[in-house]
Coordinates of C-alpha atoms in Angstrom, one line a residue:
Chain A
M1 CA -32.8 -14.4 -19.5
R2 CA -29.2 -14.8 -20.6
G3 CA -30.3 -13.7 -24.1
V4 CA -30.9 -10.2 -22.8
V5 CA -27.1 -9.8 -22.3
W6 CA -26.3 -10.8 -25.8
Y7 CA -28.9 -8.6 -27.4
I8 CA -27.5 -5.6 -25.3
E9 CA -24.0 -6.5 -26.4
R10 CA -25.0 -6.5 -30.1
D11 CA -26.8 -3.1 -29.8
F12 CA -23.9 -1.6 -27.8
L13 CA -21.3 -2.7 -30.4
R14 CA -23.4 -1.3 -33.2
W15 CA -23.8 2.0 -31.3
V16 CA -20.2 2.5 -30.5
R17 CA -19.1 1.6 -34.0
G18 CA -21.6 4.1 -35.4
R19 CA -19.4 7.0 -34.1
V20 CA -21.4 9.9 -35.5
A21 CA -24.6 8.8 -33.7
V22 CA -22.7 8.7 -30.4
F23 CA -22.3 12.4 -30.4
S24 CA -25.2 13.7 -32.5
A25 CA -27.7 12.6 -29.9
L26 CA -25.9 14.9 -27.4
V27 CA -26.1 18.1 -29.6
M28 CA -29.8 18.9 -28.9
P29 CA -29.7 18.7 -25.1
A30 CA -26.3 20.4 -24.9
A31 CA -27.6 23.2 -27.1
W32 CA -30.7 23.7 -24.8
L33 CA -28.5 23.7 -21.8
I34 CA -26.1 26.3 -23.1
F35 CA -28.3 28.6 -25.2
V36 CA -31.5 28.5 -23.1
G37 CA -30.0 27.6 -19.7
L38 CA -27.4 30.4 -19.8
A39 CA -29.1 33.0 -22.0
L40 CA -32.8 33.2 -21.1
P41 CA -33.5 36.3 -19.0
I42 CA -35.5 34.8 -16.2
R43 CA -36.9 36.5 -13.1
F44 CA -38.2 33.7 -11.0
T45 CA -34.8 32.3 -10.0
D46 CA -31.3 33.6 -9.9
N47 CA -29.7 30.3 -11.2
Y48 CA -31.8 29.2 -14.2
L49 CA -29.2 26.7 -15.1
D50 CA -29.8 24.8 -11.9
F51 CA -33.5 25.0 -12.6
I52 CA -33.4 23.8 -16.2
T53 CA -30.7 21.0 -15.8
P54 CA -33.2 18.4 -14.4
G55 CA -35.5 19.2 -17.4
I56 CA -32.6 18.7 -19.9
L57 CA -31.5 15.5 -18.3
V58 CA -35.1 14.1 -18.6
M59 CA -35.2 15.5 -22.2
T60 CA -32.0 13.5 -22.9
M61 CA -33.7 10.3 -21.5
L62 CA -36.9 11.1 -23.5
S63 CA -35.1 11.1 -26.9
A64 CA -32.9 8.2 -25.8
G65 CA -36.0 6.2 -24.8
L66 CA -37.9 7.0 -28.0
S67 CA -34.9 5.9 -30.0
G68 CA -35.5 2.4 -28.7
G69 CA -38.5 2.3 -31.1
T70 CA -36.3 3.4 -34.0
L71 CA -33.8 0.5 -33.1
L72 CA -36.6 -2.0 -33.2
M73 CA -38.1 -0.6 -36.3
F74 CA -34.8 -1.0 -38.2
D75 CA -34.4 -4.6 -36.8
K76 CA -37.9 -5.2 -38.2
I77 CA -37.3 -3.6 -41.6
L78 CA -33.9 -5.2 -42.2
G79 CA -35.2 -8.7 -41.3
F80 CA -33.3 -9.1 -38.0
L81 CA -36.5 -9.3 -36.0
N82 CA -37.8 -12.2 -38.0
K83 CA -34.6 -14.1 -37.3
F84 CA -34.8 -13.3 -33.6
L85 CA -38.4 -14.3 -33.4
A86 CA -37.6 -17.6 -34.9
L87 CA -35.2 -18.4 -32.1
P88 CA -36.2 -20.6 -29.2
S89 CA -35.1 -18.1 -26.6
P90 CA -38.0 -16.2 -25.0
R91 CA -39.2 -13.4 -27.2
E92 CA -39.5 -10.9 -24.3
D93 CA -35.7 -11.1 -24.2
I94 CA -35.7 -8.9 -27.3
L95 CA -37.8 -6.4 -25.5
F96 CA -35.8 -6.4 -22.2
G97 CA -32.6 -6.1 -24.3
K98 CA -33.8 -3.0 -26.0
I99 CA -35.2 -1.5 -22.8
L100 CA -32.0 -2.0 -20.8
F101 CA -29.7 -1.0 -23.7
V102 CA -31.6 2.2 -24.4
S103 CA -31.9 3.1 -20.7
L104 CA -28.2 2.5 -20.1
R105 CA -27.3 4.4 -23.2
G106 CA -29.5 7.3 -22.0
L107 CA -27.7 7.3 -18.7
I108 CA -24.4 7.5 -20.4
Q109 CA -25.6 10.5 -22.5
A110 CA -27.2 12.1 -19.4
T111 CA -23.9 11.8 -17.6
I112 CA -22.1 13.8 -20.3
I113 CA -24.9 16.5 -20.2
L114 CA -24.5 16.6 -16.4
V115 CA -20.8 17.1 -16.7
I116 CA -21.3 19.9 -19.3
A117 CA -23.9 21.5 -16.9
V118 CA -21.4 21.5 -14.0
L119 CA -18.7 22.9 -16.2
I120 CA -20.8 25.9 -17.2
G121 CA -21.8 26.7 -13.7
A122 CA -24.5 24.3 -12.4
S123 CA -24.3 23.4 -8.7
V124 CA -22.6 20.2 -7.6
Y125 CA -24.7 17.8 -5.4
S126 CA -23.8 14.9 -3.1
P127 CA -23.2 11.3 -4.4
L128 CA -26.5 10.2 -2.8
Q129 CA -28.4 12.9 -4.7
Y130 CA -26.8 11.9 -7.9
G131 CA -27.6 8.3 -7.2
L132 CA -31.2 9.1 -6.7
T133 CA -31.2 11.3 -9.9
Y134 CA -29.9 8.3 -11.8
L135 CA -32.5 6.0 -10.4
I136 CA -35.2 8.4 -11.5
L137 CA -33.8 8.8 -15.0
F138 CA -33.5 5.0 -15.3
L139 CA -37.1 4.4 -14.3
F140 CA -38.2 7.1 -16.8
G141 CA -36.0 5.5 -19.5
V142 CA -37.6 2.1 -18.9
L143 CA -41.1 3.6 -19.2
L144 CA -40.3 5.4 -22.4
S145 CA -38.3 2.7 -24.1
A146 CA -40.9 -0.1 -23.3
F147 CA -43.6 2.1 -24.8
A148 CA -41.6 3.1 -27.9
T149 CA -40.4 -0.4 -28.6
T150 CA -43.9 -1.9 -28.4
L151 CA -45.3 0.9 -30.6
A152 CA -42.6 0.2 -33.2
L153 CA -43.6 -3.4 -33.2
Y154 CA -47.1 -2.4 -34.3
L155 CA -46.4 0.4 -36.7
E156 CA -45.8 -0.5 -40.4
D157 CA -42.8 1.5 -41.4
H158 CA -40.1 3.9 -40.2
D159 CA -41.8 7.0 -41.5
S160 CA -44.9 6.5 -39.3
F161 CA -42.7 5.8 -36.3
A162 CA -40.7 9.0 -36.9
A163 CA -43.9 10.9 -37.3
V164 CA -45.3 9.6 -34.0
N165 CA -41.9 10.3 -32.4
T166 CA -41.9 14.0 -33.4
M167 CA -45.6 14.3 -32.7
I168 CA -45.2 13.3 -29.0
S169 CA -41.7 14.3 -28.0
M170 CA -41.8 18.1 -28.5
P171 CA -45.3 18.6 -27.0
L172 CA -44.4 16.3 -24.1
F173 CA -41.3 18.5 -23.3
F174 CA -43.1 21.8 -23.6
T175 CA -46.1 20.8 -21.5
S176 CA -43.9 19.6 -18.7
S177 CA -42.3 21.5 -15.8
A178 CA -38.9 21.5 -17.6
L179 CA -38.8 25.2 -18.5
M180 CA -40.7 26.9 -15.7
P181 CA -42.2 26.2 -12.3
Y182 CA -45.9 25.6 -11.9
S183 CA -46.3 29.0 -10.1
V184 CA -45.5 31.0 -13.2
M185 CA -47.5 28.8 -15.7
P186 CA -50.8 29.8 -17.1
G187 CA -53.6 27.8 -15.4
W188 CA -54.4 25.6 -18.4
L189 CA -50.7 24.6 -18.8
R190 CA -50.4 23.8 -15.1
V191 CA -53.2 21.2 -15.4
I192 CA -51.5 19.5 -18.3
A193 CA -48.0 19.8 -16.8
M194 CA -49.1 18.1 -13.6
A195 CA -50.4 15.1 -15.5
N196 CA -47.4 14.8 -17.7
P197 CA -45.1 11.8 -16.8
L198 CA -42.1 14.0 -17.8
S199 CA -43.0 16.3 -14.9
Y200 CA -43.0 13.4 -12.4
A201 CA -39.3 12.7 -13.3
I202 CA -38.3 16.4 -13.5
D203 CA -40.0 17.3 -10.2
A204 CA -38.5 14.3 -8.5
I205 CA -35.0 15.3 -9.5
R206 CA -35.6 18.9 -8.4
A207 CA -36.9 17.6 -5.0
V208 CA -33.8 15.4 -4.7
N209 CA -31.6 18.4 -5.4
A210 CA -33.5 20.4 -2.8
G211 CA -32.7 17.6 -0.2
A212 CA -36.1 15.8 -0.2
L213 CA -37.0 12.2 -1.0
P214 CA -39.8 12.3 -3.6
V215 CA -41.4 9.0 -2.7
A216 CA -44.7 9.7 -4.5
Q217 CA -43.1 10.6 -7.9
I218 CA -40.6 7.7 -7.8
A219 CA -43.5 5.3 -6.9
S220 CA -45.6 6.6 -9.8
L221 CA -42.8 6.2 -12.3
M222 CA -42.2 2.7 -11.0
I223 CA -45.8 1.7 -11.2
L224 CA -46.2 3.2 -14.7
G225 CA -43.0 1.5 -15.8
V226 CA -44.1 -1.9 -14.5
V227 CA -47.6 -1.7 -16.1
V228 CA -46.2 -0.6 -19.5
T229 CA -43.5 -3.2 -19.4
A230 CA -46.0 -6.0 -18.5
V231 CA -48.3 -5.0 -21.4
S232 CA -45.2 -5.0 -23.7
V233 CA -44.1 -8.4 -22.6
Q234 CA -47.6 -9.8 -23.5
V235 CA -47.5 -8.1 -26.9
F236 CA -44.0 -9.5 -27.6
R237 CA -45.0 -13.0 -26.6
R238 CA -47.9 -13.1 -28.9
V239 CA -46.5 -11.3 -31.8
T240 CA -46.6 -12.8 -35.3
V241 CA -45.3 -11.1 -38.4
Chain B
M1 CA -42.6 -39.3 -38.0
N2 CA -41.7 -37.0 -40.8
A3 CA -39.7 -33.9 -40.1
I4 CA -42.3 -31.6 -41.6
E5 CA -46.0 -32.5 -41.9
T6 CA -48.8 -30.2 -42.9
H7 CA -52.4 -31.0 -43.1
D8 CA -54.8 -28.7 -44.9
L9 CA -52.6 -25.8 -43.9
T10 CA -54.5 -22.6 -44.9
R11 CA -53.9 -18.9 -44.5
Y12 CA -56.1 -16.0 -45.4
Y13 CA -55.1 -12.3 -45.5
G14 CA -58.5 -10.8 -45.2
D15 CA -60.3 -12.2 -48.2
L16 CA -57.2 -13.3 -50.0
C17 CA -56.3 -16.9 -49.7
A18 CA -52.5 -17.0 -49.6
V19 CA -52.2 -20.7 -48.9
N20 CA -55.0 -23.1 -49.7
H21 CA -55.3 -26.5 -47.9
L22 CA -51.7 -27.4 -48.3
S23 CA -50.9 -31.0 -47.3
L24 CA -47.3 -32.1 -47.4
S25 CA -44.7 -34.4 -45.8
V26 CA -41.1 -33.7 -46.0
D27 CA -38.4 -35.8 -44.4
H28 CA -34.6 -36.2 -44.8
E29 CA -34.4 -34.6 -48.2
V30 CA -33.9 -31.3 -49.9
F31 CA -37.4 -30.1 -50.7
A32 CA -38.1 -27.1 -52.9
L33 CA -41.4 -25.2 -52.9
L34 CA -41.6 -23.6 -56.4
G35 CA -44.0 -20.9 -57.4
P36 CA -44.3 -17.6 -59.1
N37 CA -44.0 -14.4 -57.0
G38 CA -46.9 -14.1 -54.5
S39 CA -47.9 -17.7 -54.8
G40 CA -47.7 -18.4 -51.1
K41 CA -44.2 -19.8 -50.6
T42 CA -43.1 -17.4 -48.0
T43 CA -46.4 -17.5 -46.2
T44 CA -46.0 -21.3 -45.9
V45 CA -42.5 -21.0 -44.5
L46 CA -43.6 -18.3 -42.0
M47 CA -46.4 -20.7 -40.8
L48 CA -44.0 -23.6 -40.5
T49 CA -41.5 -21.5 -38.5
T50 CA -44.2 -20.3 -36.0
M51 CA -44.1 -16.7 -37.2
L52 CA -47.6 -16.7 -38.6
R53 CA -50.7 -18.5 -37.3
P54 CA -52.5 -20.7 -39.8
T55 CA -56.2 -19.7 -40.4
E56 CA -57.0 -23.4 -40.8
G57 CA -55.2 -26.8 -40.7
T58 CA -52.2 -27.9 -38.8
A59 CA -48.5 -28.3 -39.2
T60 CA -45.9 -30.2 -37.3
V61 CA -42.1 -29.9 -37.3
C62 CA -40.2 -32.8 -35.8
G63 CA -43.6 -33.9 -34.3
H64 CA -44.2 -30.6 -32.5
D65 CA -47.3 -28.6 -33.4
T66 CA -46.4 -25.2 -34.7
V67 CA -49.2 -23.5 -32.8
R68 CA -49.2 -25.3 -29.5
D69 CA -45.4 -26.1 -29.1
G70 CA -43.9 -23.0 -30.7
E71 CA -40.8 -23.1 -28.5
L72 CA -40.0 -26.8 -29.2
V73 CA -40.5 -26.2 -32.9
R74 CA -38.2 -23.2 -32.9
R75 CA -35.6 -25.3 -31.0
S76 CA -35.5 -27.9 -33.8
L77 CA -35.4 -25.6 -36.8
S78 CA -33.4 -22.7 -38.3
Y79 CA -34.9 -20.1 -40.5
V80 CA -32.9 -18.0 -43.0
P81 CA -35.2 -15.3 -44.5
Q82 CA -34.5 -13.9 -47.9
D83 CA -33.5 -10.4 -46.6
M84 CA -29.8 -11.2 -45.9
A85 CA -30.0 -9.9 -42.4
V86 CA -26.4 -9.8 -41.0
D87 CA -25.1 -6.9 -39.0
I88 CA -22.7 -4.9 -41.2
K89 CA -21.2 -3.1 -38.2
L90 CA -20.2 -6.4 -36.5
T91 CA -17.6 -8.9 -37.7
G92 CA -18.5 -12.2 -39.2
R93 CA -17.4 -13.9 -36.0
E94 CA -19.5 -11.6 -33.8
N95 CA -22.5 -12.1 -35.9
A96 CA -22.2 -15.9 -35.6
L97 CA -21.3 -15.8 -31.9
L98 CA -24.5 -13.8 -31.2
F99 CA -26.6 -16.6 -32.5
A100 CA -24.6 -19.4 -30.9
R101 CA -25.2 -17.6 -27.5
L102 CA -28.8 -16.9 -28.1
Y103 CA -29.4 -20.6 -28.9
G104 CA -27.5 -21.4 -25.7
V105 CA -25.0 -23.6 -27.5
T106 CA -22.3 -25.2 -25.2
A107 CA -18.8 -23.9 -26.1
P108 CA -20.2 -21.3 -28.5
K109 CA -16.7 -20.1 -29.6
D110 CA -15.5 -23.5 -30.7
R111 CA -18.7 -24.3 -32.5
V112 CA -18.5 -20.9 -34.4
D113 CA -14.9 -21.5 -35.3
E114 CA -15.7 -24.9 -36.6
L115 CA -18.6 -23.7 -38.8
L116 CA -16.7 -20.6 -40.1
A117 CA -14.1 -23.1 -41.3
V118 CA -16.8 -25.3 -43.0
M119 CA -18.2 -22.3 -44.7
Q120 CA -14.7 -21.1 -45.8
L121 CA -15.0 -17.9 -43.8
S122 CA -12.2 -18.4 -41.2
D123 CA -9.6 -16.1 -42.7
R124 CA -12.1 -13.2 -43.1
A125 CA -14.0 -13.9 -39.8
D126 CA -12.7 -10.9 -37.9
E127 CA -13.5 -8.4 -40.6
L128 CA -16.6 -6.3 -40.5
V129 CA -19.5 -7.8 -42.5
K130 CA -19.6 -4.4 -44.4
V131 CA -16.8 -5.6 -46.6
Y132 CA -18.3 -9.1 -47.2
S133 CA -19.6 -10.1 -50.7
G134 CA -23.2 -11.3 -51.1
G135 CA -22.1 -14.9 -51.2
M136 CA -20.1 -14.5 -48.0
R137 CA -23.0 -12.9 -46.3
R138 CA -25.2 -15.9 -47.3
R139 CA -22.6 -18.3 -46.0
L140 CA -22.4 -16.4 -42.8
E141 CA -26.2 -16.7 -42.5
L142 CA -25.8 -20.4 -42.9
V143 CA -23.2 -20.4 -40.0
Q144 CA -25.8 -18.6 -37.9
A145 CA -28.5 -21.0 -38.8
L146 CA -26.3 -24.1 -38.1
V147 CA -24.9 -23.2 -34.7
H148 CA -27.4 -25.3 -32.8
E149 CA -27.4 -28.3 -35.2
P150 CA -31.0 -27.9 -36.3
E151 CA -32.9 -31.0 -37.6
V152 CA -34.8 -28.9 -40.1
L153 CA -33.4 -25.9 -42.1
F154 CA -35.7 -23.4 -43.8
L155 CA -34.2 -21.3 -46.5
D156 CA -36.2 -18.6 -48.2
E157 CA -34.7 -17.9 -51.7
P158 CA -31.2 -18.9 -50.6
T159 CA -29.5 -17.9 -53.9
L160 CA -31.5 -14.8 -54.7
G161 CA -29.1 -12.1 -56.0
L162 CA -26.0 -14.2 -55.9
D163 CA -23.6 -14.8 -58.8
V164 CA -23.3 -18.2 -60.5
A165 CA -20.2 -19.3 -58.5
A166 CA -21.7 -18.2 -55.1
R167 CA -24.9 -20.1 -56.0
A168 CA -23.0 -23.2 -56.7
T169 CA -21.2 -23.0 -53.4
I170 CA -24.4 -22.5 -51.4
W171 CA -26.0 -25.6 -53.1
E172 CA -22.8 -27.6 -52.4
H173 CA -23.3 -26.8 -48.7
I174 CA -27.0 -27.6 -48.8
T175 CA -26.3 -30.9 -50.4
A176 CA -23.6 -31.7 -47.8
L177 CA -26.0 -30.9 -45.0
K178 CA -28.6 -33.2 -46.4
K179 CA -26.0 -36.0 -46.5
G180 CA -25.5 -35.3 -42.8
G181 CA -29.2 -36.2 -42.2
M182 CA -30.8 -32.8 -42.2
T183 CA -34.1 -31.9 -43.7
I184 CA -33.9 -28.8 -45.9
F185 CA -36.9 -26.9 -47.1
V186 CA -36.2 -24.2 -49.6
T187 CA -38.3 -21.8 -51.6
T188 CA -37.0 -20.7 -54.9
H189 CA -38.0 -19.6 -58.4
Y190 CA -34.8 -20.8 -60.0
M191 CA -36.0 -24.0 -61.8
D192 CA -32.6 -25.1 -62.9
E193 CA -31.3 -25.1 -59.3
A194 CA -34.4 -27.0 -58.1
D195 CA -33.9 -29.5 -60.9
R196 CA -30.2 -30.2 -60.1
F197 CA -30.1 -30.1 -56.3
C198 CA -33.5 -31.0 -54.9
D199 CA -34.8 -34.4 -54.2
R200 CA -38.5 -33.4 -54.5
V201 CA -40.3 -30.3 -55.5
G202 CA -43.8 -29.0 -55.0
I203 CA -45.2 -26.5 -57.4
I204 CA -47.5 -23.9 -55.8
S205 CA -49.6 -21.3 -57.5
R206 CA -52.2 -19.0 -55.9
G207 CA -51.7 -20.9 -52.7
M208 CA -52.5 -24.3 -54.1
L209 CA -50.2 -27.2 -54.5
L210 CA -50.5 -28.2 -58.1
A211 CA -47.7 -30.8 -58.6
L212 CA -45.5 -32.8 -56.3
G213 CA -42.7 -35.2 -57.0
S214 CA -39.0 -35.6 -57.9
P215 CA -37.8 -33.5 -60.8
P216 CA -37.3 -36.6 -63.1
D217 CA -40.8 -37.9 -62.3
L218 CA -42.4 -34.6 -63.0
K219 CA -40.5 -34.3 -66.3
A220 CA -41.5 -37.8 -67.2
R221 CA -45.1 -37.2 -66.4
L222 CA -45.0 -34.3 -68.8
G223 CA -44.2 -36.5 -71.8
N224 CA -41.2 -37.3 -73.9
D225 CA -40.2 -34.4 -75.9
V226 CA -40.6 -30.6 -76.0
I227 CA -40.6 -28.7 -79.3
T228 CA -40.1 -25.0 -79.3
A229 CA -40.9 -22.8 -82.2
H230 CA -39.8 -19.3 -82.9
I231 CA -42.6 -17.5 -84.6
D232 CA -42.7 -14.4 -86.8
G233 CA -45.8 -12.3 -86.6
T234 CA -49.1 -13.4 -85.1
F235 CA -49.4 -16.9 -83.6
R236 CA -52.2 -19.3 -83.1
D237 CA -52.2 -23.0 -82.3
P238 CA -52.0 -24.9 -85.6
G239 CA -53.9 -27.7 -83.8
V240 CA -52.2 -31.0 -84.6
D241 CA -53.5 -34.2 -82.8
G242 CA -50.9 -35.5 -80.3
I243 CA -48.9 -32.3 -80.3
M244 CA -50.0 -30.1 -77.5
L245 CA -49.3 -26.4 -77.0
F246 CA -48.5 -25.7 -73.4
A247 CA -46.8 -22.4 -73.3
F248 CA -46.4 -19.3 -75.3
A249 CA -44.3 -16.3 -74.4
S250 CA -43.2 -13.3 -76.6
D251 CA -42.3 -15.2 -79.9
E252 CA -41.6 -18.6 -78.5
A253 CA -44.3 -21.4 -78.5
S254 CA -43.6 -24.7 -76.7
F255 CA -45.3 -28.0 -77.6
L256 CA -45.3 -31.4 -76.1
A257 CA -45.1 -34.6 -78.2
E258 CA -44.8 -38.3 -77.6
N259 CA -42.2 -38.7 -80.3
G260 CA -40.5 -35.4 -81.1
R261 CA -38.5 -36.6 -84.1
E262 CA -41.7 -37.6 -85.9
A263 CA -43.7 -34.6 -84.7
L264 CA -41.2 -32.1 -86.0
P265 CA -42.1 -32.3 -89.8
V266 CA -45.8 -32.7 -89.0
L267 CA -45.7 -29.5 -87.0
A268 CA -43.7 -27.7 -89.7
D269 CA -46.3 -28.7 -92.3
A270 CA -49.2 -27.6 -90.0
F271 CA -47.5 -24.2 -89.6
T272 CA -47.1 -23.8 -93.3
R273 CA -50.7 -24.8 -94.0
A274 CA -51.9 -22.3 -91.3
G275 CA -49.8 -19.6 -92.9
I276 CA -47.7 -19.0 -89.8
K277 CA -44.1 -18.1 -90.4
V278 CA -41.6 -20.1 -88.3
R279 CA -38.0 -18.9 -87.9
A280 CA -36.7 -21.9 -86.0
L281 CA -37.9 -25.2 -84.6
A282 CA -36.0 -27.0 -81.8
L283 CA -36.3 -30.4 -80.2
R284 CA -35.2 -30.9 -76.6
E285 CA -35.9 -32.9 -73.5
P286 CA -38.4 -31.4 -71.0
T287 CA -36.9 -29.3 -68.2
L288 CA -38.4 -28.3 -64.9
D289 CA -39.2 -25.0 -66.5
D290 CA -41.5 -26.8 -68.9
V291 CA -43.2 -28.6 -66.0
F292 CA -43.6 -25.3 -64.2
L293 CA -45.1 -23.5 -67.2
H294 CA -47.3 -26.5 -68.0
T295 CA -48.6 -26.6 -64.4
V296 CA -48.9 -22.9 -63.6
G297 CA -49.7 -21.7 -67.1
T298 CA -48.3 -18.7 -68.9
P299 CA -49.2 -15.6 -66.9
E300 CA -50.2 -13.5 -70.0
E301 CA -51.9 -15.8 -72.5
P302 CA -51.9 -14.4 -76.0
A303 CA -54.9 -13.5 -78.0
G304 CA -56.1 -16.4 -80.2
F305 CA -55.0 -19.0 -77.7
D306 CA -57.8 -21.5 -77.3
Q307 CA -58.4 -21.6 -73.6
T308 CA -61.2 -24.2 -73.7
K309 CA -59.2 -26.5 -75.9
F310 CA -56.2 -26.2 -73.7
R311 CA -58.2 -27.1 -70.6
T312 CA -59.7 -30.1 -72.3
M313 CA -56.3 -31.3 -73.4
L314 CA -55.0 -30.9 -69.9
R315 CA -57.9 -32.9 -68.5
R316 CA -57.3 -35.6 -71.0
R317 CA -53.7 -35.9 -70.0
R318 CA -54.5 -36.6 -66.3

């Protein structure tokens, strides 16, 4: 398992030295927070920023998690994956390295979004509440990055991965409870939103902010994460080029 | 026990047979697998490095079966693919250290320092790989491959895209590694390099091993002398007994003869009689190129080339 640390270090150095990418990933969620969170004339709540912040945090993790697939895709295209697969260290280390790096990077990005939210007027919560929020975001990141990394292992080229990426990320976001509560949704959307894993994470953070402990949602995220990761480990162990 | 043993190693991609019943043993030598593009060289290496499962047959590396004991096989080998995969955003040292750590080498920093010195990269080790030349990147890949002192080293097209000086350096290192007792398996389509630096070569075409032996042996088997003729206009084999046409490309025809000096005037006469205009005739010793063309055949055979006669001649020679 020591290999995981070295794979994370490699990706981290590459990320930090990429400079532009460090900030570009933050533009989208920050724009949503400011232009939608502050500007949308909403009647169901008097602090829409507080309502939308959990949704934007999860959105940040969503794009961070899916980018794990892009990372693996480039490792594959550029020949790194072949060299890693020819190493004696367990192949699932490559997967765990990507999952942990991408989830931790997502948490760093989410922290910056959280700071921006507070600066423009979102409520401040207790350390325990933030701790639980981070736990939820981390579980969600693991789920998404395990899925995206394994998908990238199977897809042929970067174009098809980018296509799948756009195909799932926007619909997932809009059919979640990120932008409006279930009570104001049309009936058909409510059904989809309640099944959407994004909503589990968003609802869980909202519940934490309201002072509750969302055991059911955290448990579902955990179970989903474990199942997807277990499948991914099997896929990585058996992979051939 | 040989370092690499394959027995009827076969790989199909759908209906296409990429490698066809390949049986080989390689041990403590520099072995080159030669073949045209798409002949099955890389597929063979991928099977030997456990990255691809054979459809049929078996292969062992250092006595470990590549399918059953994948991890033991990977522990005893290093594989350098042809893509030149080094992280340009990391320094040379960071690139090497990553592999030393992934291999679980004891004292990884010292080992990396030592190898960077061997590969003449010490003074540039802390620069980003982005500013490295092609030759330096290849040497860095060798550092990565050597950190765990592998018994077998697989190099896929190690000198592809490098300049003459960089190629020479890479081959110097390969030769030095062999002297240290390592088994080195390379694929290449540079015949001159295989001729100069490899102990044995195997020529593979359409997945089949067609010739196997040391470069001098293979050249000796071909015959004594090679005559090349530069032709003006259309060409056909003048058909002289004992002088065999084995390759024809653009305007150059190559013939094999037992005694080249005597065959030269005979061939010149035959050309005149056949009404073929010859611009130049040259006599030389066979090269591995000739062996290759003779074994694999010219890809585009010109019109008027007598296929049946060629095959009969080939059969007579064996």
